[in-house]
């Protein structure tokens, strides 16, 4: 078994190996026939570090190497205990998996020479993925094992915990989870978990919280207790949750908020108050019907990857959201959000003068220029522009609201601060060429323009020749064509 590359201190590892080799030679009279375990002199921390780099099934198999390796998993600083990956979903394997996980997490027993139990090795990171373990016959024992595993992890001072539970009546969060008071990062992936979340008041050192597939009705005090007791919380991620009302009220030092692919009730709301340090907002998937965000929040990065809703929302919903968070130095818009800017008359009141880095994703290349025309008109101070086009199947121009807005006009579009442009999958269509021509004509400070064309061979060469003939307002502008995105 090759372990040299897994030992952080190579000098120390060579010292242990040389010492054991010398001892073996002395005991065997120099003939090299001794039966001493070469890993006997390695400390528990080194063996635990080796085991932490292995999948859990290999870590369990490593205990059969020799007597010295039997307790190596209990000394590992990181464990990834995944039932689906470690053992097949069979009843006879569930008991074996539970026994192996208990042995890896439980503290070492006291030896006859040491009356008091030894101090448990610290556990930095633990991942428990128990999909398939809570079947009909093993659900009750699995719940008991989960409670004991979290209690053992708490005794070893676990700092980063990821818990993934399947959909089961007995797959609930045990009270021993609240005993993990040293947690700095907590990830809960709960499949259709409908029970209220326990109060996180004991997680005073928590800096990152990730909730997935959890029902958030807004009628409990979970977030109130979270921001009241977790003063070090900096990152909050809500993924695929079912939300009726979400109220995040400080005072809090939260710096990053991500709402990813969540489902909202028919009448839902998102409210954010008293978070002066909030700098990053990532909002993707569906959106709430009402947004209330404190005007005192100054965001540095905003990602609006909102998908096109099934039913046409009220026209003021997205406009209200962009007015609240759109004027950020770094702004990324999804295809649907980008198309909304094509309606110039609705966005004249929205000023985006703080935007320095702008990224747009366009769903149909035939509408590339017309989709971002009003956006470029409002983002007069943009310095870096990224445009990515999703290739379409047809060549017919379509707009989301059934109307077409015409090609991009250079009148009123002045990009005096634009220095870098990157465009992916721009083709030789009239709309694509108009976009390239406009940027070269109106960006007087342009330094580099990287283009990834959507065609190959002769068509790409023709497209390149046409682009290089366009007039450039910046003499120092360099146009580069890349073949890969």
Coordinates of C-alpha atoms in Angstrom, one line a residue:
X1 CA 0.0 0.0 0.0
X2 CA 1.6 3.3 -1.1
X3 CA 1.1 5.9 1.6
X4 CA 4.1 8.2 1.1
X5 CA 2.1 10.8 -0.9
X6 CA -0.6 10.9 1.8
X7 CA 1.8 11.8 4.7
X8 CA 2.0 15.6 5.1
X9 CA 5.5 15.6 6.6
X10 CA 7.6 13.4 4.3
X11 CA 10.6 13.8 6.6
X12 CA 8.7 12.4 9.6
X13 CA 7.3 9.6 7.5
X14 CA 10.8 8.6 6.4
X15 CA 12.0 8.7 10.0
X16 CA 9.3 6.3 11.1
X17 CA 10.0 4.0 8.2
X18 CA 13.8 4.1 8.8
X19 CA 13.4 3.5 12.5
X20 CA 11.1 0.5 12.0
X21 CA 13.4 -0.9 9.3
X22 CA 16.3 -0.7 11.7
X23 CA 14.4 -2.3 14.5
X24 CA 13.3 -5.1 12.2
X25 CA 16.9 -5.7 11.1
X26 CA 18.2 -5.8 14.6
X27 CA 15.5 -8.2 15.8
X28 CA 16.0 -10.5 12.8
X29 CA 19.7 -10.5 13.0
X30 CA 20.1 -8.5 9.9
X31 CA 18.6 -11.1 7.6
X32 CA 15.4 -9.1 7.0
X33 CA 13.1 -12.0 8.0
X34 CA 11.4 -10.3 11.0
X35 CA 7.6 -10.2 11.2
X36 CA 7.3 -6.7 12.7
X37 CA 4.6 -4.5 11.3
X38 CA 6.2 -1.7 9.3
X39 CA 3.4 0.7 10.5
X40 CA 3.8 -0.1 14.1
X41 CA 5.8 3.1 14.8
X42 CA 3.5 5.4 12.9
X43 CA 1.5 7.7 15.2
X44 CA -2.3 7.6 15.2
X45 CA -2.5 11.1 13.6
X46 CA -0.6 9.9 10.5
X47 CA -2.7 6.7 10.1
X48 CA -5.8 8.7 10.6
X49 CA -4.8 11.2 7.9
X50 CA -4.2 8.4 5.5
X51 CA -7.6 6.9 6.2
X52 CA -9.3 10.3 5.8
X53 CA -8.1 10.4 2.1
X54 CA -9.9 7.1 1.3
X55 CA -13.5 6.4 0.6
X56 CA -15.3 4.9 3.6
X57 CA -15.4 1.4 2.2
X58 CA -11.6 1.5 1.7
X59 CA -11.1 2.9 5.1
X60 CA -13.1 0.0 6.6
X61 CA -11.0 -2.4 4.5
X62 CA -7.8 -0.8 5.8
X63 CA -8.7 -2.0 9.3
X64 CA -7.9 -5.6 8.1
X65 CA -4.3 -4.8 7.1
X66 CA -3.0 -5.4 10.6
X67 CA -3.8 -4.9 14.3
X68 CA -2.2 -1.4 14.1
X69 CA -4.8 -0.2 11.5
X70 CA -7.9 -1.3 13.4
X71 CA -8.3 2.1 15.1
X72 CA -7.1 4.2 12.3
X73 CA -10.6 5.3 11.2
X74 CA -11.3 6.6 14.7
X75 CA -8.3 8.9 14.4
X76 CA -9.2 10.3 11.0
X77 CA -9.8 14.1 11.0
X78 CA -12.3 13.8 8.2
X79 CA -14.9 11.1 7.4
X80 CA -17.2 10.6 4.4
X81 CA -19.7 8.0 5.6
X82 CA -22.0 7.3 2.6
X83 CA -24.1 4.2 2.7
X84 CA -25.1 4.2 -1.0
X85 CA -21.4 4.4 -2.0
X86 CA -19.9 2.1 0.6
X87 CA -22.3 -0.8 0.6
X88 CA -25.1 -2.1 -1.6
X89 CA -28.7 -1.5 -0.4
X90 CA -29.1 -5.0 1.1
X91 CA -30.4 -5.8 4.7
X92 CA -27.3 -7.8 5.6
X93 CA -25.1 -4.8 4.6
X94 CA -27.0 -2.2 6.7
X95 CA -25.9 -3.8 10.0
X96 CA -22.3 -4.0 8.8
X97 CA -22.4 -0.4 7.7
X98 CA -23.8 0.7 11.1
X99 CA -21.1 -1.3 12.9
X100 CA -18.3 0.2 10.8
X101 CA -19.6 3.8 11.2
X102 CA -20.0 3.3 15.0
X103 CA -16.4 2.0 15.2
X104 CA -15.1 5.0 13.1
X105 CA -16.9 7.6 15.2
X106 CA -16.8 6.1 18.7
X107 CA -14.0 7.2 21.0
X108 CA -11.3 4.7 21.8
X109 CA -11.9 2.5 24.9
X110 CA -9.6 2.6 27.8
X111 CA -6.7 0.1 27.9
X112 CA -5.7 -1.9 31.0
X113 CA -2.6 0.2 31.4
X114 CA -4.6 3.4 31.2
X115 CA -7.6 3.4 33.6
X116 CA -9.0 6.7 32.2
X117 CA -10.2 6.7 28.6
X118 CA -7.8 8.4 26.2
X119 CA -8.7 11.8 24.7
X120 CA -10.6 11.4 21.5
X121 CA -9.0 12.5 18.3
X122 CA -10.5 15.8 16.9
X123 CA -12.9 15.5 14.0
X124 CA -12.7 18.4 11.6
X125 CA -15.2 17.3 8.9
X126 CA -18.0 14.7 8.8
X127 CA -20.4 13.8 6.0
X128 CA -23.3 11.4 6.7
X129 CA -25.2 10.4 3.6
X130 CA -27.8 7.8 4.7
X131 CA -29.9 7.3 1.5
X132 CA -31.2 3.8 1.5
X133 CA -30.4 3.1 5.2
X134 CA -33.9 4.0 6.5
X135 CA -35.9 1.1 4.9
X136 CA -39.0 -0.3 6.4
X137 CA -37.2 -3.0 8.4
X138 CA -34.2 -1.0 9.5
X139 CA -35.7 2.4 10.1
X140 CA -35.8 2.3 13.9
X141 CA -32.3 1.0 14.4
X142 CA -31.0 3.5 11.8
X143 CA -32.6 6.4 13.8
X144 CA -30.9 5.1 17.0
X145 CA -27.5 4.8 15.2
X146 CA -27.9 8.3 13.8
X147 CA -28.4 9.8 17.2
X148 CA -25.4 7.9 18.6
X149 CA -23.2 9.0 15.6
X150 CA -24.0 12.6 16.1
X151 CA -23.3 12.3 19.8
X152 CA -19.9 10.8 19.1
X153 CA -19.2 13.5 16.6
X154 CA -20.1 16.1 19.2
X155 CA -17.7 14.5 21.7
X156 CA -14.9 14.7 19.1
X157 CA -15.6 18.4 18.5
X158 CA -16.8 18.1 14.9
X159 CA -16.5 21.5 13.1
X160 CA -18.0 20.9 9.6
X161 CA -21.0 18.6 9.3
X162 CA -23.0 17.6 6.3
X163 CA -26.1 15.5 7.0
X164 CA -28.2 13.9 4.2
X165 CA -31.3 12.1 5.3
X166 CA -33.8 10.3 3.0
X167 CA -37.5 10.6 3.0
X168 CA -38.7 8.5 6.0
X169 CA -41.0 8.9 8.9
X170 CA -38.2 8.1 11.3
X171 CA -35.5 10.0 9.5
X172 CA -35.6 13.1 11.8
X173 CA -33.0 15.3 13.3
X174 CA -32.1 13.9 16.7
X175 CA -31.5 16.1 19.8
X176 CA -27.8 15.0 19.7
X177 CA -27.3 17.3 16.8
X178 CA -27.7 20.3 19.1
X179 CA -24.8 19.0 21.1
X180 CA -22.4 19.8 18.2
X181 CA -21.6 23.2 19.6
X182 CA -18.2 23.5 17.9
X183 CA -19.8 23.6 14.4
X184 CA -18.6 26.2 12.0
X185 CA -20.3 24.8 8.9
X186 CA -23.6 22.9 8.8
X187 CA -25.3 21.4 5.7
X188 CA -28.7 19.7 6.1
X189 CA -30.0 17.9 3.0
X190 CA -33.4 16.7 4.0
X191 CA -35.6 15.0 1.4
X192 CA -39.2 16.5 1.8
X193 CA -38.6 17.3 5.5
X194 CA -41.8 18.8 6.8
X195 CA -41.0 19.0 10.5
X196 CA -40.0 22.3 12.1
X197 CA -36.2 22.8 12.3
X198 CA -34.8 22.8 15.8
X199 CA -33.5 26.1 17.3
X200 CA -29.9 26.7 16.3
X201 CA -29.2 28.6 19.5
X202 CA -26.4 26.3 20.5
X203 CA -24.4 26.8 17.3
X204 CA -22.7 30.0 18.5
X205 CA -19.6 29.4 16.3
X206 CA -21.6 28.7 13.1
X207 CA -20.3 30.7 10.1
X208 CA -21.9 28.8 7.2
X209 CA -25.4 27.3 7.0
X210 CA -26.8 25.3 4.0
X211 CA -30.4 24.1 4.0
X212 CA -31.7 21.9 1.2
X213 CA -35.2 20.5 0.6
X214 CA -36.7 22.0 3.8
X215 CA -40.1 23.6 4.3
X216 CA -39.9 27.2 5.5
X217 CA -43.3 28.6 6.3
X218 CA -42.1 31.7 8.1
X219 CA -44.3 31.0 11.1
X220 CA -41.5 29.7 13.4
X221 CA -38.6 31.4 15.1
X222 CA -35.8 29.5 13.4
X223 CA -34.2 32.4 11.6
X224 CA -34.9 34.7 14.5
X225 CA -32.9 32.4 16.8
X226 CA -30.3 31.9 14.1
X227 CA -29.4 35.6 13.8
X228 CA -29.8 36.3 17.5
X229 CA -27.4 33.6 18.7
X230 CA -25.1 32.9 15.7
X231 CA -23.2 36.2 15.6
X232 CA -20.5 34.7 13.4
X233 CA -22.8 33.6 10.6
X234 CA -21.5 34.8 7.2
X235 CA -23.0 32.5 4.5
X236 CA -26.6 31.3 4.2
X237 CA -27.6 29.0 1.4
X238 CA -31.2 27.9 0.8
X239 CA -31.5 25.2 -1.9
X240 CA -34.7 23.6 -3.3
X241 CA -36.7 24.6 -0.3
X242 CA -40.4 25.1 -0.2
X243 CA -41.0 28.7 1.0
X244 CA -44.1 30.5 1.9
X245 CA -42.6 33.5 3.5
X246 CA -39.0 34.2 4.2
X247 CA -38.0 37.0 6.6
X248 CA -34.4 37.5 7.4
X249 CA -34.0 40.3 10.0
X250 CA -30.8 41.2 11.8
X251 CA -28.9 42.8 13.1
X252 CA -26.5 40.3 11.6
X253 CA -23.0 40.1 10.0
X254 CA -24.3 38.0 7.1
X255 CA -22.2 38.6 4.0
X256 CA -23.6 36.1 1.4
X257 CA -27.2 35.0 0.7
X258 CA -28.0 32.3 -1.9
X259 CA -31.6 31.3 -2.8
X260 CA -31.2 28.5 -5.3
X261 CA -34.1 26.6 -7.2
X262 CA -36.6 27.1 -4.4
X263 CA -40.4 26.8 -4.9
X264 CA -42.6 29.6 -3.6
X265 CA -46.2 29.6 -2.6
X266 CA -48.7 31.4 -4.7
X267 CA -48.6 34.5 -2.3
X268 CA -45.0 34.6 -1.0
X269 CA -42.6 37.2 0.1
X270 CA -38.9 37.7 0.7
X271 CA -37.9 40.3 3.2
X272 CA -34.3 41.2 4.2
X273 CA -33.7 43.8 7.0
X274 CA -30.8 45.1 9.1
X275 CA -27.9 43.4 7.3
X276 CA -25.4 46.1 6.6
X277 CA -22.6 43.7 5.8
X278 CA -24.5 41.7 3.1
X279 CA -22.5 41.9 -0.1
X280 CA -23.5 38.9 -2.3
X281 CA -26.9 37.8 -3.4
X282 CA -27.5 34.8 -5.6
X283 CA -31.2 34.3 -6.6
X284 CA -32.0 31.5 -9.1
X285 CA -35.0 29.4 -10.1
X286 CA -38.4 30.7 -9.3
X287 CA -39.0 34.0 -7.4
X288 CA -41.4 35.3 -4.8
X289 CA -44.3 37.5 -5.5
X290 CA -43.1 40.3 -3.3
X291 CA -39.6 41.5 -2.3
X292 CA -38.8 43.9 0.5
X293 CA -35.1 44.6 0.9
X294 CA -33.7 47.3 3.2
X295 CA -32.4 50.3 1.2
X296 CA -29.4 50.4 3.5
X297 CA -27.9 47.2 2.1
X298 CA -25.1 47.8 -0.4
X299 CA -24.5 44.7 -2.5
X300 CA -21.2 44.1 -4.4
X301 CA -22.3 41.0 -6.3
X302 CA -25.8 40.1 -7.6
X303 CA -26.7 37.0 -9.6
X304 CA -30.2 36.9 -10.9
X305 CA -30.6 33.5 -12.6
X306 CA -34.4 33.6 -12.5
X307 CA -36.2 31.3 -14.9
X308 CA -39.2 32.3 -17.0
X309 CA -42.3 31.6 -14.8
X310 CA -45.1 29.4 -16.0
X311 CA -47.6 32.2 -15.7
X312 CA -46.8 35.7 -16.6
X313 CA -46.1 37.6 -13.3
X314 CA -47.1 41.1 -12.5
X315 CA -45.0 43.6 -14.5
X316 CA -43.7 45.4 -11.4
X317 CA -42.3 42.3 -9.6
X318 CA -39.0 42.0 -11.5
X319 CA -38.7 45.8 -11.9
X320 CA -39.0 46.2 -8.2
X321 CA -36.4 43.5 -7.6
X322 CA -33.9 45.0 -10.1
X323 CA -34.5 48.5 -8.6
X324 CA -33.6 47.1 -5.1
X325 CA -30.5 45.0 -5.9
X326 CA -29.7 45.5 -9.6
X327 CA -27.4 48.5 -9.1
X328 CA -24.4 46.4 -7.9
X329 CA -20.8 46.6 -9.1
X330 CA -21.1 42.9 -10.3
X331 CA -24.3 41.9 -12.0
X332 CA -25.2 38.6 -13.8
X333 CA -28.6 38.1 -15.5
X334 CA -30.2 35.0 -16.8
X335 CA -31.8 34.8 -20.3
X336 CA -35.3 35.7 -19.0
X337 CA -34.0 38.6 -16.8
X338 CA -31.9 39.9 -19.8
X339 CA -35.0 39.9 -22.0
X340 CA -36.9 42.0 -19.6
X341 CA -34.5 44.9 -20.2
X342 CA -35.6 45.0 -23.8
X343 CA -38.7 46.9 -22.8
X344 CA -37.0 50.3 -22.6
X345 CA -40.0 52.3 -21.4
X346 CA -40.2 50.2 -18.2
X347 CA -36.5 50.6 -17.3
X348 CA -35.9 54.3 -17.9
X349 CA -36.4 55.0 -14.2
X350 CA -33.8 52.3 -13.1
X351 CA -30.3 53.7 -12.9
X352 CA -27.4 51.1 -13.0
X353 CA -24.5 53.5 -12.8
X354 CA -22.7 51.4 -10.2
X355 CA -22.4 48.3 -12.4
X356 CA -18.7 47.7 -13.3
X357 CA -18.9 43.9 -14.3
X358 CA -21.9 42.9 -16.4
X359 CA -22.6 39.3 -17.4
X360 CA -25.6 38.4 -19.6
X361 CA -26.8 35.0 -20.8
X362 CA -28.9 35.2 -24.0
X363 CA -31.1 32.3 -24.9
X364 CA -31.5 33.0 -28.6
X365 CA -28.5 34.2 -30.6
X366 CA -30.9 35.9 -33.1
X367 CA -31.9 38.4 -30.5
X368 CA -28.4 39.0 -29.0
X369 CA -28.2 42.7 -29.8
X370 CA -31.8 43.7 -29.2
X371 CA -31.9 41.9 -25.8
X372 CA -29.1 43.9 -24.2
X373 CA -29.6 47.2 -25.9
X374 CA -31.4 49.0 -23.0
X375 CA -29.2 47.3 -20.5
X376 CA -26.0 48.8 -22.1
X377 CA -27.7 52.2 -22.3
X378 CA -28.2 52.2 -18.5
X379 CA -24.8 50.6 -17.6
X380 CA -22.7 53.5 -18.8
X381 CA -19.9 52.9 -16.4
X382 CA -19.4 49.2 -17.1
X383 CA -15.7 48.1 -17.4
X384 CA -16.1 44.4 -18.1
X385 CA -18.8 42.8 -20.2
X386 CA -19.4 39.1 -20.7
X387 CA -22.1 37.9 -23.1
X388 CA -22.9 34.2 -23.4
X389 CA -25.3 32.9 -26.0
X390 CA -27.2 29.7 -25.7
X391 CA -27.4 28.1 -29.2
X392 CA -31.0 27.9 -30.5
X393 CA -32.5 25.2 -32.7
X394 CA -34.3 27.6 -35.1
X395 CA -33.4 30.7 -37.0
X396 CA -36.7 32.5 -36.5
X397 CA -36.6 35.5 -34.2
X398 CA -38.8 35.3 -31.2
X399 CA -39.4 37.4 -28.1
X400 CA -40.8 36.3 -24.8
X401 CA -43.7 38.6 -24.9
X402 CA -44.6 38.0 -28.6
X403 CA -43.1 41.3 -29.8
X404 CA -39.8 42.0 -31.4
X405 CA -37.8 45.1 -30.5
X406 CA -35.6 45.6 -33.5
X407 CA -31.9 45.7 -33.8
X408 CA -29.6 47.5 -31.5
X409 CA -29.1 51.1 -32.2
X410 CA -25.9 52.9 -31.3
X411 CA -27.6 56.2 -30.6
X412 CA -27.3 57.0 -26.9
X413 CA -25.0 54.1 -26.1
X414 CA -21.7 55.4 -24.8
X415 CA -19.3 52.9 -23.1
X416 CA -16.4 55.2 -22.2
X417 CA -15.1 52.9 -19.4
X418 CA -15.5 49.5 -21.1
X419 CA -12.0 47.8 -21.1
X420 CA -12.7 44.1 -21.5
X421 CA -15.3 42.1 -23.5
X422 CA -15.8 38.4 -23.8
X423 CA -18.5 36.9 -26.0
X424 CA -19.2 33.2 -26.3
X425 CA -21.0 31.6 -29.3
X426 CA -21.5 34.7 -31.3
X427 CA -22.3 33.9 -34.9
X428 CA -22.5 35.7 -38.3
X429 CA -26.1 36.7 -37.9
X430 CA -27.0 40.3 -38.4
X431 CA -27.8 40.7 -34.7
X432 CA -24.5 39.3 -33.6
X433 CA -22.5 41.4 -36.0
X434 CA -24.4 44.5 -34.9
X435 CA -23.5 43.8 -31.3
X436 CA -19.8 43.5 -32.1
X437 CA -19.8 46.6 -34.3
X438 CA -21.5 48.7 -31.6
X439 CA -19.0 47.7 -28.9
X440 CA -16.0 48.4 -31.2
X441 CA -17.5 51.7 -32.2
X442 CA -18.5 53.1 -28.8
X443 CA -15.9 51.7 -26.4
X444 CA -13.1 54.2 -26.6
X445 CA -11.1 52.6 -23.8
X446 CA -11.5 49.0 -25.0
X447 CA -8.3 46.9 -24.4
X448 CA -9.3 43.3 -25.3
X449 CA -12.2 41.6 -27.0
X450 CA -12.3 37.8 -26.8
X451 CA -14.8 36.1 -29.1
X452 CA -15.7 32.4 -29.1
X453 CA -17.5 31.9 -32.4
X454 CA -20.3 29.4 -32.8
X455 CA -19.1 28.1 -36.1
X456 CA -15.9 26.2 -37.3
X457 CA -13.7 26.1 -40.4
X458 CA -14.5 28.4 -43.3
X459 CA -17.5 30.1 -41.7
X460 CA -15.3 31.1 -38.7
X461 CA -12.6 32.5 -41.0
X462 CA -15.2 34.6 -42.9
X463 CA -16.7 35.8 -39.6
X464 CA -13.2 36.8 -38.4
X465 CA -12.4 38.8 -41.6
X466 CA -15.7 40.7 -41.3
X467 CA -15.1 41.6 -37.6
X468 CA -11.5 42.7 -38.3
X469 CA -12.8 45.2 -40.9
X470 CA -15.0 47.0 -38.4
X471 CA -13.9 50.5 -37.3
X472 CA -12.5 50.7 -33.7
X473 CA -12.7 53.8 -31.6
X474 CA -9.9 52.5 -29.4
X475 CA -6.5 52.2 -31.1
X476 CA -5.2 49.8 -28.4
X477 CA -8.0 47.3 -28.8
X478 CA -7.0 43.7 -29.4
X479 CA -9.5 41.3 -30.9
X480 CA -8.8 37.6 -30.1
X481 CA -10.7 34.6 -31.4
X482 CA -10.8 31.5 -29.3
X483 CA -11.9 28.0 -30.3
X484 CA -13.0 26.9 -26.8
X485 CA -15.3 28.4 -24.2

